[in-house]
Amino acid sequence: MKHDMILVLDFGGQYCHLIARRIRENSVYSEIAPCDITPSQLAGMQEEHNVMGIILSGGPSSIYEKDAPQLDVKILDSGLPVLGICYGHQLLAHRLRGRVVEAKRKEFGIASAEVAGGSVLLKGLSPREQVWMSHGDTVLKPPEGSTVIATTDNCPVAAFQDEKRRIYGVQWHPEVVHTTNGETILRNFIFGICGCRPDWKVGDLVEQYVNGVRAAVKGQRAIIALSGGIDSSTAGAIAARAIGRNLTAVFIDNGLMRENEPEQISDMARALGITYVHVDARARFLEKLKGIADPEQKRKAIGNEFIRVFEEEAEKVGARYLIQGTIYPDRIESGISKKSRVIKTHHNVGGLPETMKFAGLVEPLKELYKDEVRKVASRLGLPKEMVNRQPFPGPGLAVRIVGEVTSEKIGIVRKADAIVTDEIAAAGLNDLPWQYFAVLTDTKSTGVKGDSRSYGSVIAIRAVGSKDAMTAEFSRIPYGVLERISTRITNEIADAVRVVYDITNKPPSTIEWE
Ligand code: XMP
């Protein structure tokens, strides 16, 4: 079934994903594409989806910069409604004979907009509205043929409309919560202007995905690597439903997993009726990690060994198809959007090499964000602990040990991680952080244990809130909880003498330490 879709063109804005997610939250499917998509690429998309409207995202550039991202204006002749946000708003004015001036100073934060009545885009808004702005250049004259529908003290054209051509622009960001009625504006665009049907409900997609896998695998054998994470587990559960005994799931224990994780994976696979092979590869991975201190080299070593073990298993099974739990942000990071930059090479099961001889690759979750995968997982009856499990990096505890990995260090960080998890769970926080874990630093420090001086490791605690791991902020964990974590770590782990709490956001930091 073809779903109605809103296409978001990425001009490099940090809120690009947020726009797509807000639209999906309204049960309308949305995808992100590079800003310079051509009319023929758009036509290609129309074959898969009913593209009903286009949103041009914000971005950090000035339209007057030499390499400012451009729009193929022929896209505007498609007749589809278009909404420009921030940079998108300026670009429309610039390209359609309006006037944009370069910034004297940047405007950043909350502003008050004066809203004209009678516009479909701003229907339901009050004459004065709180909006959130972050821009340099300013539109002084709207595109030819359009009218101004909102102003602020600094922006004479804070929003415009060309009802005939169905082209709209807002200088502010409707997708962020600080714009009080931002959701109303997006809903006005997707339903009132584009006429989308709210036909994309994640929970209803299970049958579609199951049928999709069955059709793709064509009665042959398929294999999937279970990592213990929500993505591969959900893909595995869908595949098991689709092809039953023709599926073999391989779980490779690399010795870098969290406490009790291998047992939990086995239990889950059994409960879901997934045929699976458990490969104990702990010694092999440890051997490959010997002497390596550099994080990227660790990732590479782990990734390569993973492939080797997986290849051996695939050969035994004689599988023709490879099923993967790739999700939408994985594809964005690996370059379907030009504007995203890879900061770390993420080894996960999505990194298997093309040289592996499979007749095809099947990725049932490739259009979903993480929270959407969780909804599908609930529908499939995956255990609650699995559904709510925090993301865990493919290279596992290896990237939570700064420097060389040894079995002793794995033991320390695993135990510390279990304490963090226990205490956060016991604290009954209203909102659980997106991720919370311990890191074994390579710093040694002095302490007093009992009556004597001790010299041992510093453990760092990291807890962050995030929506999609692209940005994150450190969680304000109550001091009492942090104190219990610190006391338990220093009491229960002989080598640990000091515990520190990481208070950096991403950016400038990343979530993991390595
Ligand atoms: P960073 O540290 O880049 O992490 O802010 C963003 C998200 O990705 C996870 N992560 C990884 N996942 N392989 C993975 O599969 C990796 O090598 C890797 N490194 C980081 C991290 O846990 C966070 O959720």
Coordinates of C-alpha atoms and ligand atoms in Angstrom, one line a residue:
M1 CA 0.0 0.0 0.0
K2 CA 1.3 3.4 -0.9
H3 CA 1.3 5.9 2.0
D4 CA 0.9 9.6 1.7
M5 CA 4.3 11.2 2.4
I6 CA 5.8 14.6 3.2
L7 CA 9.3 15.0 1.8
V8 CA 11.7 17.0 3.9
L9 CA 14.7 18.4 2.0
D10 CA 17.8 18.6 4.2
F11 CA 19.6 22.0 4.0
G12 CA 21.9 20.9 6.8
G13 CA 19.7 21.9 9.7
Q14 CA 20.1 20.2 13.1
Y15 CA 16.3 19.9 13.3
C16 CA 15.8 18.2 10.0
H17 CA 15.0 14.8 11.7
L18 CA 12.8 16.6 14.2
I19 CA 10.6 17.8 11.3
A20 CA 10.2 14.3 9.9
R21 CA 9.5 12.9 13.4
R22 CA 6.9 15.5 14.1
I23 CA 5.1 14.7 10.9
R24 CA 5.2 11.0 11.6
E25 CA 3.8 11.6 15.1
N26 CA 0.7 12.8 13.2
S27 CA 0.5 9.5 11.4
V28 CA 1.8 10.8 8.1
Y29 CA 4.9 9.2 6.7
S30 CA 7.9 11.4 6.1
E31 CA 11.3 11.0 4.7
I32 CA 14.4 13.1 4.4
A33 CA 16.3 13.7 1.1
P34 CA 19.2 15.8 0.0
C35 CA 18.3 19.4 -0.7
D36 CA 19.4 19.3 -4.3
I37 CA 17.1 16.4 -5.3
T38 CA 16.1 16.6 -9.0
P39 CA 12.6 16.4 -10.5
S40 CA 13.4 12.9 -11.9
Q41 CA 14.5 11.7 -8.4
L42 CA 11.3 13.1 -7.0
A43 CA 9.4 11.2 -9.7
G44 CA 11.2 8.1 -8.6
M45 CA 10.0 8.6 -5.0
Q46 CA 6.4 9.1 -6.3
E47 CA 6.5 5.5 -7.5
E48 CA 6.9 4.3 -3.9
H49 CA 4.9 6.9 -2.0
N50 CA 2.2 9.5 -2.6
V51 CA 4.5 12.5 -2.1
M52 CA 1.9 15.2 -1.0
G53 CA 4.1 18.1 0.0
I54 CA 7.7 19.3 0.5
I55 CA 9.3 21.0 3.4
L56 CA 12.6 22.8 3.0
S57 CA 14.5 22.5 6.3
G58 CA 16.6 25.1 8.1
G59 CA 20.4 25.1 7.8
P60 CA 23.4 26.9 9.2
S61 CA 24.4 28.7 5.9
S62 CA 23.7 32.1 4.6
I63 CA 22.2 32.1 1.1
Y64 CA 24.9 34.5 0.2
E65 CA 27.8 32.1 1.1
K66 CA 29.7 30.7 -1.9
D67 CA 28.8 27.1 -1.3
A68 CA 25.4 27.7 0.2
P69 CA 23.1 24.7 -0.4
Q70 CA 20.8 25.1 -3.3
L71 CA 17.4 23.9 -4.4
D72 CA 16.7 22.7 -7.9
V73 CA 13.9 25.2 -8.5
K74 CA 12.3 23.0 -11.1
I75 CA 11.1 21.1 -8.0
L76 CA 8.8 24.0 -7.4
D77 CA 7.1 23.4 -10.7
S78 CA 5.9 20.0 -9.5
G79 CA 2.7 21.7 -8.2
L80 CA 3.2 20.2 -4.8
P81 CA 2.7 22.5 -1.8
V82 CA 6.0 23.7 -0.4
L83 CA 6.8 25.0 3.1
G84 CA 10.2 26.7 3.7
I85 CA 11.5 26.8 7.3
C86 CA 14.2 29.3 8.3
Y87 CA 16.9 28.8 5.6
G88 CA 14.2 27.3 3.5
H89 CA 12.1 30.4 4.0
Q90 CA 15.0 32.6 3.0
L91 CA 15.9 30.5 0.0
L92 CA 12.4 30.7 -1.4
A93 CA 12.3 34.4 -1.0
H94 CA 15.8 34.7 -2.7
R95 CA 15.0 32.4 -5.6
L96 CA 11.4 33.7 -6.2
R97 CA 12.2 37.4 -6.6
G98 CA 11.8 38.5 -3.0
R99 CA 14.6 40.2 -1.1
V100 CA 16.8 38.8 1.6
V101 CA 19.5 40.9 3.4
E102 CA 22.5 39.6 5.1
A103 CA 22.5 39.6 8.8
K104 CA 24.0 42.4 10.8
R105 CA 23.6 40.3 13.8
K106 CA 22.1 36.9 14.5
E107 CA 18.7 36.5 16.2
F108 CA 18.5 33.4 18.4
G109 CA 15.8 32.5 20.8
I110 CA 12.2 33.2 21.6
A111 CA 10.4 36.0 19.7
S112 CA 6.9 37.3 19.5
A113 CA 5.2 37.2 16.1
E114 CA 2.2 39.3 15.0
V115 CA 0.0 37.0 13.0
A116 CA -2.4 38.2 10.3
G117 CA -5.7 36.4 10.2
G118 CA -7.1 34.4 7.3
S119 CA -4.2 32.2 6.4
V120 CA -4.6 28.4 6.2
L121 CA -1.0 27.9 7.3
L122 CA -1.5 29.9 10.5
K123 CA -5.1 29.0 11.2
G124 CA -6.0 28.6 14.9
L125 CA -3.1 30.9 16.0
S126 CA -3.6 34.0 18.2
P127 CA -2.8 37.5 16.9
R128 CA 0.4 37.3 19.0
E129 CA 2.3 34.0 19.1
Q130 CA 5.5 32.9 20.8
V131 CA 7.9 31.5 18.1
W132 CA 11.5 30.3 18.3
M133 CA 14.0 31.8 15.9
S134 CA 17.6 31.0 15.0
H135 CA 18.7 32.9 12.0
G136 CA 21.2 35.4 10.5
D137 CA 19.8 36.6 7.1
T138 CA 16.4 38.3 7.1
V139 CA 13.7 38.4 4.4
L140 CA 12.6 41.9 3.6
K141 CA 10.3 41.2 0.7
P142 CA 8.4 38.0 0.2
P143 CA 8.5 36.0 -3.1
E144 CA 6.7 37.7 -6.0
G145 CA 3.0 37.1 -5.8
S146 CA 2.9 36.2 -2.1
T147 CA 1.7 38.1 0.9
V148 CA 3.1 38.6 4.4
I149 CA 1.2 36.7 7.1
A150 CA 3.4 37.3 10.1
T151 CA 6.0 39.8 11.3
T152 CA 8.3 40.1 14.3
D153 CA 10.2 43.1 15.6
N154 CA 13.3 42.0 13.6
C155 CA 11.6 40.3 10.6
P156 CA 9.2 42.3 8.4
V157 CA 8.5 39.0 6.6
A158 CA 8.4 36.4 9.4
A159 CA 6.0 34.3 7.3
F160 CA 4.5 34.5 3.8
Q161 CA 2.1 32.6 1.6
D162 CA 1.4 32.3 -2.1
E163 CA -1.9 30.5 -1.9
K164 CA -2.2 30.2 -5.7
R165 CA 1.1 28.3 -6.1
R166 CA 0.8 26.8 -2.5
I167 CA 4.2 28.1 -1.5
Y168 CA 4.7 29.1 2.1
G169 CA 7.6 30.2 4.4
V170 CA 8.2 30.7 8.1
Q171 CA 11.3 32.2 9.5
W172 CA 10.8 30.5 12.8
H173 CA 11.0 26.8 13.7
P174 CA 7.6 25.2 14.0
E175 CA 9.2 21.8 14.8
V176 CA 10.7 22.9 18.2
V177 CA 8.6 22.9 21.3
H178 CA 9.5 26.6 22.1
T179 CA 7.2 27.6 19.2
T180 CA 4.0 27.3 21.2
N181 CA 1.8 26.4 18.4
G182 CA 4.4 24.9 16.1
E183 CA 2.5 21.6 15.9
T184 CA -0.7 23.4 14.7
I185 CA 1.3 25.0 11.9
L186 CA 2.7 21.7 10.8
R187 CA -0.7 20.1 11.0
N188 CA -2.2 22.9 9.0
F189 CA 0.4 22.3 6.3
I190 CA 0.2 18.5 6.1
F191 CA -3.6 18.2 6.5
G192 CA -5.1 21.6 5.6
I193 CA -2.8 22.4 2.6
C194 CA -1.3 19.1 1.4
G195 CA -4.4 17.1 2.2
C196 CA -2.5 14.1 3.6
R197 CA -4.5 11.2 5.1
P198 CA -3.2 10.1 8.6
D199 CA -2.7 6.6 7.3
W200 CA 0.8 5.7 8.7
K201 CA 0.4 4.0 12.1
V202 CA 3.4 2.2 13.3
G203 CA 1.5 -0.4 15.1
D204 CA -0.4 -1.4 12.0
L205 CA 2.7 -1.9 10.0
V206 CA 3.7 -5.3 11.5
E207 CA 1.6 -7.3 9.0
Q208 CA 3.0 -5.3 6.1
Y209 CA 6.6 -5.9 7.2
V210 CA 6.0 -9.6 7.8
N211 CA 4.5 -9.9 4.3
G212 CA 7.4 -7.9 2.9
V213 CA 10.0 -10.2 4.4
R214 CA 8.1 -13.3 3.2
A215 CA 7.9 -12.0 -0.4
A216 CA 11.5 -10.9 -0.4
V217 CA 12.9 -14.2 0.8
K218 CA 10.9 -16.3 -1.7
G219 CA 10.7 -19.5 0.3
Q220 CA 14.5 -19.8 0.7
R221 CA 16.7 -19.8 3.9
A222 CA 17.7 -16.6 5.6
I223 CA 20.1 -15.6 8.4
I224 CA 20.2 -12.7 10.8
A225 CA 22.7 -11.7 13.4
L226 CA 21.1 -11.0 16.8
S227 CA 23.0 -8.4 18.8
G228 CA 20.8 -8.2 21.8
G229 CA 19.6 -4.7 20.8
I230 CA 16.1 -3.8 20.0
D231 CA 16.7 -3.4 16.2
S232 CA 18.0 -6.8 15.4
S233 CA 15.6 -8.5 17.9
T234 CA 12.6 -6.8 16.3
A235 CA 13.8 -7.6 12.8
G236 CA 14.4 -11.2 14.0
A237 CA 10.9 -11.4 15.4
I238 CA 9.4 -10.1 12.2
A239 CA 11.5 -12.5 10.1
A240 CA 10.6 -15.5 12.4
R241 CA 6.9 -14.7 11.9
A242 CA 7.4 -14.4 8.1
I243 CA 9.5 -17.4 7.3
G244 CA 9.6 -19.5 10.5
R245 CA 12.0 -22.4 10.3
N246 CA 13.7 -20.9 7.2
L247 CA 15.3 -18.3 9.5
T248 CA 18.5 -18.9 11.5
A249 CA 19.5 -16.3 14.0
V250 CA 23.1 -16.2 15.0
F251 CA 24.1 -14.7 18.3
I252 CA 27.8 -14.2 18.6
D253 CA 29.0 -13.7 22.2
N254 CA 32.0 -11.5 21.8
G255 CA 32.6 -11.3 25.5
L256 CA 31.9 -7.6 25.4
M257 CA 28.3 -7.7 26.5
R258 CA 26.6 -6.4 29.6
E259 CA 25.9 -8.5 32.6
N260 CA 23.4 -11.4 31.9
E261 CA 22.9 -10.2 28.3
P262 CA 23.8 -13.4 26.6
E263 CA 21.3 -15.3 28.8
Q264 CA 18.6 -12.7 28.1
I265 CA 19.1 -13.0 24.4
S266 CA 18.8 -16.8 24.5
D267 CA 15.6 -16.5 26.6
M268 CA 14.0 -14.0 24.2
A269 CA 14.9 -16.0 21.1
R270 CA 13.4 -19.1 22.7
A271 CA 10.2 -17.2 23.8
L272 CA 9.7 -15.9 20.2
G273 CA 10.3 -19.2 18.7
I274 CA 13.4 -18.0 16.7
T275 CA 15.8 -20.8 15.7
Y276 CA 19.1 -19.6 16.8
V277 CA 22.8 -20.6 17.1
H278 CA 24.8 -19.3 20.1
V279 CA 28.5 -18.9 19.2
D280 CA 30.9 -18.5 22.1
A281 CA 33.6 -16.3 20.5
R282 CA 34.8 -14.6 23.6
A283 CA 38.4 -15.8 23.4
R284 CA 38.7 -15.0 19.7
F285 CA 37.6 -11.4 20.2
L286 CA 39.9 -10.8 23.2
E287 CA 42.8 -12.1 21.2
K288 CA 42.1 -9.7 18.4
L289 CA 41.9 -6.8 20.8
K290 CA 45.3 -7.5 22.4
G291 CA 47.6 -4.4 22.3
I292 CA 45.0 -2.1 20.6
A293 CA 44.3 1.2 22.4
D294 CA 42.9 3.3 19.6
P295 CA 39.1 3.4 19.6
E296 CA 38.7 3.3 15.8
Q297 CA 41.1 0.4 15.6
K298 CA 39.2 -1.4 18.2
R299 CA 36.0 -0.9 16.2
K300 CA 37.7 -2.2 13.1
A301 CA 39.1 -5.3 14.9
I302 CA 35.8 -6.1 16.4
G303 CA 33.9 -5.5 13.1
N304 CA 36.3 -7.7 11.2
E305 CA 36.2 -10.6 13.6
F306 CA 32.4 -10.3 13.8
I307 CA 32.3 -10.7 10.0
R308 CA 34.6 -13.7 10.1
V309 CA 32.6 -15.6 12.7
F310 CA 29.3 -14.7 10.9
E311 CA 30.6 -15.9 7.6
E312 CA 31.6 -19.2 9.1
E313 CA 28.1 -19.6 10.5
A314 CA 26.3 -18.5 7.3
E315 CA 28.2 -21.1 5.4
K316 CA 27.1 -23.8 7.7
V317 CA 23.4 -22.8 7.3
G318 CA 23.4 -22.3 3.6
A319 CA 21.4 -19.1 3.8
R320 CA 20.6 -17.2 0.6
Y321 CA 19.3 -14.1 2.2
L322 CA 20.6 -11.8 4.9
I323 CA 18.2 -10.0 7.2
Q324 CA 19.3 -6.9 9.0
G325 CA 17.9 -4.6 11.6
T326 CA 19.0 -1.4 9.8
I327 CA 16.9 1.5 10.9
Y328 CA 16.3 4.9 9.3
P329 CA 19.1 6.9 11.1
D330 CA 21.6 4.2 10.2
R331 CA 20.9 4.8 6.5
I332 CA 21.1 8.6 7.0
E333 CA 24.5 8.2 8.7
S334 CA 25.8 6.0 5.9
G335 CA 25.1 8.7 3.4
I336 CA 21.6 8.8 2.0
S337 CA 21.6 12.4 3.1
K338 CA 24.6 14.3 1.8
K339 CA 24.5 16.7 4.7
S340 CA 25.2 14.2 7.5
R341 CA 28.8 13.7 8.6
V342 CA 30.1 10.4 10.1
I343 CA 31.9 11.1 13.3
K344 CA 32.6 7.6 14.4
T345 CA 32.5 4.5 12.2
H346 CA 29.6 2.6 13.8
H347 CA 30.2 -1.0 13.7
N348 CA 26.9 -2.8 13.9
V349 CA 25.3 -5.7 12.1
G350 CA 24.7 -3.2 9.3
G351 CA 28.4 -3.2 8.5
L352 CA 28.6 -6.6 6.9
P353 CA 30.6 -6.6 3.7
E354 CA 29.2 -6.8 0.2
T355 CA 31.5 -9.6 -0.6
M356 CA 29.4 -11.9 1.5
K357 CA 27.6 -14.0 -1.0
F358 CA 23.9 -13.5 -0.5
A359 CA 21.2 -13.4 -3.1
G360 CA 19.7 -10.4 -1.3
L361 CA 19.6 -8.2 1.7
V362 CA 16.3 -7.7 3.6
E363 CA 15.9 -4.7 5.9
P364 CA 12.3 -4.7 7.3
L365 CA 12.9 -1.7 9.7
K366 CA 14.7 0.5 7.3
E367 CA 12.2 3.3 7.4
L368 CA 11.7 3.6 11.2
Y369 CA 13.2 5.7 13.9
K370 CA 14.2 4.0 17.2
D371 CA 11.0 5.0 19.1
E372 CA 9.0 3.6 16.2
V373 CA 10.9 0.3 16.3
R374 CA 10.0 0.1 20.0
K375 CA 6.3 0.4 19.1
V376 CA 6.6 -2.4 16.5
A377 CA 8.5 -4.5 19.1
S378 CA 5.7 -4.1 21.6
R379 CA 3.1 -5.1 19.0
L380 CA 5.2 -8.2 18.3
G381 CA 5.2 -9.1 22.0
L382 CA 8.9 -8.7 22.7
P383 CA 9.6 -8.7 26.4
K384 CA 9.3 -5.2 28.1
E385 CA 12.9 -5.2 29.2
M386 CA 14.0 -5.7 25.5
V387 CA 11.6 -3.1 24.2
N388 CA 12.8 -0.5 26.7
R389 CA 16.5 -1.5 26.6
Q390 CA 18.9 1.4 26.0
P391 CA 20.9 1.5 22.9
F392 CA 24.2 -0.4 23.2
P393 CA 27.1 0.1 20.8
G394 CA 28.0 -2.8 18.5
P395 CA 31.6 -3.0 19.9
G396 CA 30.1 -3.3 23.3
L397 CA 32.1 -2.7 26.5
A398 CA 35.3 -2.3 24.4
V399 CA 34.4 1.3 23.7
R400 CA 33.7 1.9 27.4
I401 CA 37.2 0.9 28.4
V402 CA 39.6 3.8 27.6
G403 CA 42.7 2.2 26.2
E404 CA 43.6 -1.5 25.8
V405 CA 40.9 -4.1 26.5
T406 CA 41.7 -6.9 28.9
S407 CA 39.4 -9.5 30.5
E408 CA 40.1 -7.9 33.9
K409 CA 39.0 -4.5 32.7
I410 CA 35.9 -6.0 31.0
G411 CA 35.0 -7.5 34.4
I412 CA 35.3 -4.1 36.1
V413 CA 33.3 -2.1 33.6
R414 CA 30.6 -4.8 33.4
K415 CA 30.2 -4.8 37.1
A416 CA 30.1 -1.0 37.3
D417 CA 27.6 -0.9 34.5
A418 CA 25.3 -3.3 36.3
I419 CA 25.4 -1.2 39.4
V420 CA 24.5 2.0 37.4
T421 CA 21.6 0.1 35.7
D422 CA 20.4 -1.3 39.0
E423 CA 20.4 2.0 40.9
I424 CA 18.8 4.0 38.1
A425 CA 16.1 1.4 37.9
A426 CA 15.6 1.4 41.7
A427 CA 15.5 5.2 41.7
G428 CA 12.1 5.2 39.9
L429 CA 12.9 8.3 37.9
N430 CA 10.0 9.8 36.0
D431 CA 11.9 9.9 32.8
L432 CA 14.6 7.3 32.3
P433 CA 17.7 8.7 30.5
W434 CA 18.2 7.6 26.9
Q435 CA 21.4 5.9 27.9
Y436 CA 23.2 5.5 31.2
F437 CA 26.4 3.5 31.8
A438 CA 29.8 3.3 33.3
V439 CA 33.2 4.0 31.6
L440 CA 36.5 2.7 32.8
T441 CA 38.9 5.5 32.3
D442 CA 42.7 5.1 31.9
T443 CA 43.4 7.4 34.8
K444 CA 44.7 6.1 38.1
S445 CA 44.0 7.9 41.3
T446 CA 44.7 7.8 45.0
G447 CA 42.0 6.8 47.6
V448 CA 41.7 5.5 51.1
K449 CA 40.0 2.2 51.6
G450 CA 39.7 0.8 55.1
D451 CA 42.6 2.5 56.8
S452 CA 45.1 2.4 54.1
R453 CA 46.0 4.2 51.0
S454 CA 44.9 2.6 47.7
Y455 CA 45.8 3.5 44.2
G456 CA 43.3 2.4 41.6
S457 CA 40.9 3.2 38.7
V458 CA 38.6 6.1 38.1
I459 CA 35.2 5.2 36.9
A460 CA 33.1 7.7 35.0
I461 CA 29.3 7.6 35.0
R462 CA 27.5 8.9 31.9
A463 CA 23.7 9.4 31.6
V464 CA 22.2 11.4 28.8
G465 CA 18.8 12.4 27.5
S466 CA 18.4 12.2 23.7
K467 CA 15.7 11.7 21.0
D468 CA 17.8 10.0 18.4
A469 CA 21.5 10.1 19.6
M470 CA 22.4 12.8 17.2
T471 CA 22.4 15.3 20.0
A472 CA 22.2 14.6 23.7
E473 CA 22.3 16.4 27.0
F474 CA 23.6 15.1 30.3
S475 CA 20.9 14.0 32.6
R476 CA 20.3 15.8 35.9
I477 CA 20.4 12.5 38.0
P478 CA 19.6 13.3 41.6
Y479 CA 22.7 13.5 43.8
G480 CA 21.3 10.8 46.1
V481 CA 21.2 8.3 43.2
L482 CA 24.7 9.3 42.1
E483 CA 26.0 8.9 45.6
R484 CA 24.5 5.4 45.9
I485 CA 26.1 4.5 42.6
S486 CA 29.5 5.9 43.7
T487 CA 29.3 4.1 47.1
R488 CA 28.5 0.8 45.6
I489 CA 31.1 1.0 42.9
T490 CA 33.9 1.8 45.3
N491 CA 32.7 -0.8 47.8
E492 CA 32.0 -3.6 45.4
I493 CA 34.8 -3.2 42.9
A494 CA 38.2 -3.6 44.6
D495 CA 40.1 -1.7 41.9
A496 CA 37.8 1.4 41.9
V497 CA 38.8 4.3 44.1
R498 CA 37.0 7.3 42.5
V499 CA 33.8 7.9 40.6
V500 CA 33.1 11.0 38.5
Y501 CA 30.0 12.2 36.7
D502 CA 30.2 13.3 33.1
I503 CA 28.4 16.7 32.6
T504 CA 29.1 17.3 28.9
N505 CA 26.5 17.5 26.2
K506 CA 26.7 16.3 22.7
P507 CA 27.9 18.3 20.9
P508 CA 30.7 19.1 21.8
S509 CA 31.1 15.7 23.3
T510 CA 29.8 12.3 22.0
I511 CA 27.7 9.9 24.0
E512 CA 30.3 7.2 24.3
W513 CA 33.8 8.1 25.5
E514 CA 35.5 6.5 22.7
Ligands
XMP1 P1 28.2 8.7 19.9 O1 29.2 8.2 20.9 O2 28.7 8.7 18.5 O3 27.0 7.6 19.9 O4 27.5 10.0 20.4 C1 25.8 7.8 19.3 C2 25.0 6.5 19.5 O5 25.6 5.4 18.9 C3 26.1 4.5 19.8 N1 27.4 4.0 19.3 C4 27.6 3.0 18.5 N2 26.7 2.1 18.0 N3 28.5 1.0 17.0 C5 27.2 1.1 17.3 O6 26.5 0.2 16.8 C6 29.5 1.9 17.4 O7 30.7 1.7 17.2 C7 29.0 2.9 18.2 N4 29.6 4.0 18.9 C8 28.6 4.7 19.5 C9 26.1 5.1 21.1 O8 25.9 4.1 22.2 C10 24.9 6.1 21.0 O9 23.7 5.4 21.2

